[in-house]
Amino acid sequence: SWSYAIDLDKAISTDKFRCIKTQGHSAVFISWSYTEMFMTPNPRSTKSGKDQFMDLYRGLQTSGIDVNRIFVQVSSPRKWPENARENQAFLKDIIKAANQKHIKVGVYTNHYDWREIMDGAKIDIPYLWYWNTNGDGPQGETQKNFNDLVTFGKFEEISAKQFAKNVKVCGVSVNR
C-alpha cells in the first residue's frame, strides 16, 4: 500500500503539521530527520563517495542523530561527470561506506537521470525514490500513483514518488 507524503527542509509548527495531515498526507520526510536522511553528494569534488558519506555520518553522530536509511540524490546530470563508470564507482563507494555503518541505502532519481548519469547501470540498491514532475507548482504535478514508472536499474522496492515540486500545502512550500 502507499500513502501521500511531503518532504521538508525546515522546521514547521505543530499546527502546520496538523493541517498537512488533514490534507491527506500521512508521511513527512524531513531533511534533518532522525531515521532517514537525504544525501546530495558532490560527485565533482576531490573527496571520494566514501569520504563524503563519512563526513555526513560523523556530523550526524556528533549531533546525536541516528540514521537507518539514506537516499542518495542521483539527479541533475550536469552536476555529475560525463564518465558513467566513474559515477558508478562513486555511488558504490557511498553504498559500501553506508553498509559498513549498517545504514540502508536508497536512491532518489528517475529513469532519465539514471540513464544519463549511470548509463542505466544495474547496481544493487534496495530502495528507489523516483521523481516525475513537469515543473514547479500545482500545474507541474503528475499522477499521484506509480502508473508512470519506467522500469530501470536494479531496484528491489519502490519506496516513494515525488509527483509535485514547490507546491503550497497549508502555506508551506513542499515537494509531494
CSV table of C-alpha atoms in Angstrom, one decimal:
chain,number,residue,atom,x,y,z
A,1,SER,CA,0.0,0.0,0.0
A,2,TRP,CA,1.1,3.6,-0.4
A,3,SER,CA,0.3,7.0,1.1
A,4,TYR,CA,0.9,10.6,0.3
A,5,ALA,CA,4.0,12.2,1.8
A,6,ILE,CA,5.8,15.5,1.6
A,7,ASP,CA,9.4,16.4,2.1
A,8,LEU,CA,10.5,19.5,4.1
A,9,ASP,CA,13.8,21.2,4.5
A,10,LYS,CA,13.0,23.3,7.6
A,11,ALA,CA,11.0,23.1,10.8
A,12,ILE,CA,7.3,23.9,10.8
A,13,SER,CA,4.8,24.4,13.6
A,14,THR,CA,2.6,21.7,15.1
A,15,ASP,CA,-0.4,23.5,13.7
A,16,LYS,CA,1.1,23.3,10.2
A,17,PHE,CA,1.7,19.5,10.7
A,18,ARG,CA,-1.9,19.0,11.7
A,19,CYS,CA,-3.1,21.0,8.7
A,20,ILE,CA,-0.9,18.9,6.4
A,21,LYS,CA,-2.3,15.7,7.9
A,22,THR,CA,-5.9,16.9,7.2
A,23,GLN,CA,-4.9,17.4,3.6
A,24,GLY,CA,-4.3,13.6,3.3
A,25,HIS,CA,-0.5,13.4,3.8
A,26,SER,CA,0.4,10.7,6.3
A,27,ALA,CA,4.2,10.7,5.9
A,28,VAL,CA,6.7,13.5,6.1
A,29,PHE,CA,10.4,13.2,5.1
A,30,ILE,CA,12.4,15.8,6.9
A,31,SER,CA,15.9,16.5,5.6
A,32,TRP,CA,17.2,16.6,9.2
A,33,SER,CA,15.0,13.6,10.4
A,34,TYR,CA,16.4,11.1,12.9
A,35,THR,CA,15.7,7.9,10.9
A,36,GLU,CA,16.1,8.8,7.2
A,37,MET,CA,18.3,11.2,5.5
A,38,PHE,CA,18.6,12.7,2.0
A,39,MET,CA,22.2,13.0,0.8
A,40,THR,CA,23.1,15.3,-2.0
A,41,PRO,CA,26.7,14.3,-2.8
A,42,ASN,CA,29.1,16.4,-4.8
A,43,PRO,CA,30.5,14.0,-7.4
A,44,ARG,CA,32.8,16.6,-8.9
A,45,SER,CA,34.5,17.1,-5.5
A,46,THR,CA,38.0,15.8,-4.8
A,47,LYS,CA,36.5,13.8,-1.9
A,48,SER,CA,35.5,10.2,-2.6
A,49,GLY,CA,32.0,9.0,-2.2
A,50,LYS,CA,33.1,7.2,1.0
A,51,ASP,CA,34.7,10.4,2.4
A,52,GLN,CA,31.5,12.4,1.6
A,53,PHE,CA,29.3,9.8,3.3
A,54,MET,CA,31.7,9.6,6.3
A,55,ASP,CA,31.6,13.4,6.7
A,56,LEU,CA,27.8,13.2,6.7
A,57,TYR,CA,27.8,10.3,9.1
A,58,ARG,CA,30.2,11.9,11.6
A,59,GLY,CA,28.2,15.1,11.5
A,60,LEU,CA,25.0,13.3,12.3
A,61,GLN,CA,26.7,11.2,15.1
A,62,THR,CA,28.2,14.3,16.6
A,63,SER,CA,24.7,15.9,16.7
A,64,GLY,CA,23.2,12.8,18.3
A,65,ILE,CA,21.2,11.8,15.2
A,66,ASP,CA,20.8,8.1,14.4
A,67,VAL,CA,20.1,7.3,10.8
A,68,ASN,CA,18.9,3.9,9.5
A,69,ARG,CA,18.5,4.8,5.8
A,70,ILE,CA,19.8,7.4,3.4
A,71,PHE,CA,18.5,8.3,0.0
A,72,VAL,CA,21.4,9.4,-2.3
A,73,GLN,CA,20.4,12.0,-4.9
A,74,VAL,CA,21.4,10.9,-8.3
A,75,SER,CA,19.8,13.6,-10.4
A,76,SER,CA,20.8,16.8,-12.3
A,77,PRO,CA,23.1,15.2,-14.9
A,78,ARG,CA,25.1,18.5,-15.4
A,79,LYS,CA,26.3,18.2,-11.8
A,80,TRP,CA,27.9,14.8,-12.5
A,81,PRO,CA,31.0,14.0,-14.5
A,82,GLU,CA,30.3,12.6,-18.0
A,83,ASN,CA,32.1,9.3,-17.2
A,84,ALA,CA,29.4,6.8,-16.2
A,85,ARG,CA,31.9,4.3,-14.9
A,86,GLU,CA,33.4,6.9,-12.5
A,87,ASN,CA,29.9,7.8,-11.4
A,88,GLN,CA,29.0,4.2,-10.7
A,89,ALA,CA,32.2,3.7,-8.7
A,90,PHE,CA,31.5,6.9,-6.8
A,91,LEU,CA,27.9,5.7,-5.9
A,92,LYS,CA,29.2,2.2,-5.0
A,93,ASP,CA,31.7,3.9,-2.7
A,94,ILE,CA,28.9,5.6,-0.8
A,95,ILE,CA,26.9,2.4,-0.6
A,96,LYS,CA,29.8,0.4,0.7
A,97,ALA,CA,30.6,3.0,3.4
A,98,ALA,CA,26.9,3.2,4.4
A,99,ASN,CA,26.6,-0.6,4.6
A,100,GLN,CA,29.7,-0.7,6.8
A,101,LYS,CA,27.8,1.5,9.2
A,102,HIS,CA,24.7,-0.7,8.9
A,103,ILE,CA,22.8,2.1,7.1
A,104,LYS,CA,20.4,1.1,4.3
A,105,VAL,CA,20.7,2.9,1.1
A,106,GLY,CA,18.2,4.1,-1.5
A,107,VAL,CA,18.5,6.4,-4.5
A,108,TYR,CA,16.5,9.5,-5.4
A,109,THR,CA,16.4,9.6,-9.2
A,110,ASN,CA,14.3,8.9,-12.3
A,111,HIS,CA,14.9,6.8,-15.5
A,112,TYR,CA,16.3,9.8,-17.5
A,113,ASP,CA,18.7,10.9,-14.9
A,114,TRP,CA,19.8,7.3,-14.1
A,115,ARG,CA,20.5,6.7,-17.8
A,116,GLU,CA,22.4,10.0,-18.3
A,117,ILE,CA,24.5,9.7,-15.0
A,118,MET,CA,24.9,5.9,-14.6
A,119,ASP,CA,24.4,4.7,-18.2
A,120,GLY,CA,21.5,2.5,-17.0
A,121,ALA,CA,23.7,0.5,-14.6
A,122,LYS,CA,22.2,-2.4,-12.7
A,123,ILE,CA,23.6,-1.6,-9.3
A,124,ASP,CA,22.2,-3.5,-6.3
A,125,ILE,CA,20.3,-0.8,-4.5
A,126,PRO,CA,17.2,-1.9,-2.5
A,127,TYR,CA,15.2,1.4,-2.5
A,128,LEU,CA,14.1,3.8,-5.1
A,129,TRP,CA,12.5,7.2,-4.5
A,130,TYR,CA,11.7,8.3,-8.0
A,131,TRP,CA,10.6,11.7,-9.2
A,132,ASN,CA,8.4,12.7,-12.1
A,133,THR,CA,7.2,16.3,-12.3
A,134,ASN,CA,6.5,18.8,-15.1
A,135,GLY,CA,8.0,21.8,-13.3
A,136,ASP,CA,7.2,23.8,-10.2
A,137,GLY,CA,3.7,24.4,-8.7
A,138,PRO,CA,0.4,22.6,-9.0
A,139,GLN,CA,0.5,22.9,-12.8
A,140,GLY,CA,3.6,20.7,-12.8
A,141,GLU,CA,2.1,17.8,-10.8
A,142,THR,CA,2.0,14.4,-12.4
A,143,GLN,CA,-0.1,11.3,-11.5
A,144,LYS,CA,-0.4,10.6,-7.8
A,145,ASN,CA,0.4,7.0,-8.3
A,146,PHE,CA,3.1,4.7,-9.7
A,147,ASN,CA,1.5,4.2,-13.2
A,148,ASP,CA,4.1,6.4,-14.9
A,149,LEU,CA,7.1,4.4,-13.5
A,150,VAL,CA,9.5,3.4,-16.2
A,151,THR,CA,11.5,0.4,-15.0
A,152,PHE,CA,15.2,0.9,-14.8
A,153,GLY,CA,18.2,-0.1,-12.8
A,154,LYS,CA,18.0,-3.0,-10.4
A,155,PHE,CA,15.9,-1.6,-7.6
A,156,GLU,CA,14.1,-4.1,-5.3
A,157,GLU,CA,11.4,-1.7,-3.9
A,158,ILE,CA,9.8,1.5,-4.9
A,159,SER,CA,9.8,3.5,-1.7
A,160,ALA,CA,8.3,6.8,-2.8
A,161,LYS,CA,7.5,9.0,-5.8
A,162,GLN,CA,7.8,12.8,-5.9
A,163,PHE,CA,4.9,14.0,-8.2
A,164,ALA,CA,5.0,17.7,-7.3
A,165,LYS,CA,7.7,20.3,-6.7
A,166,ASN,CA,7.4,23.5,-4.8
A,167,VAL,CA,3.7,23.5,-4.1
A,168,LYS,CA,2.0,25.1,-1.1
A,169,VAL,CA,0.3,22.9,1.5
A,170,CYS,CA,-1.2,24.8,4.4
A,171,GLY,CA,1.1,27.8,3.5
A,172,VAL,CA,4.3,25.7,3.5
A,173,SER,CA,6.3,25.2,0.3
A,174,VAL,CA,6.8,21.4,-0.1
A,175,ASN,CA,7.6,18.7,-2.6
A,176,ARG,CA,4.9,16.0,-2.7
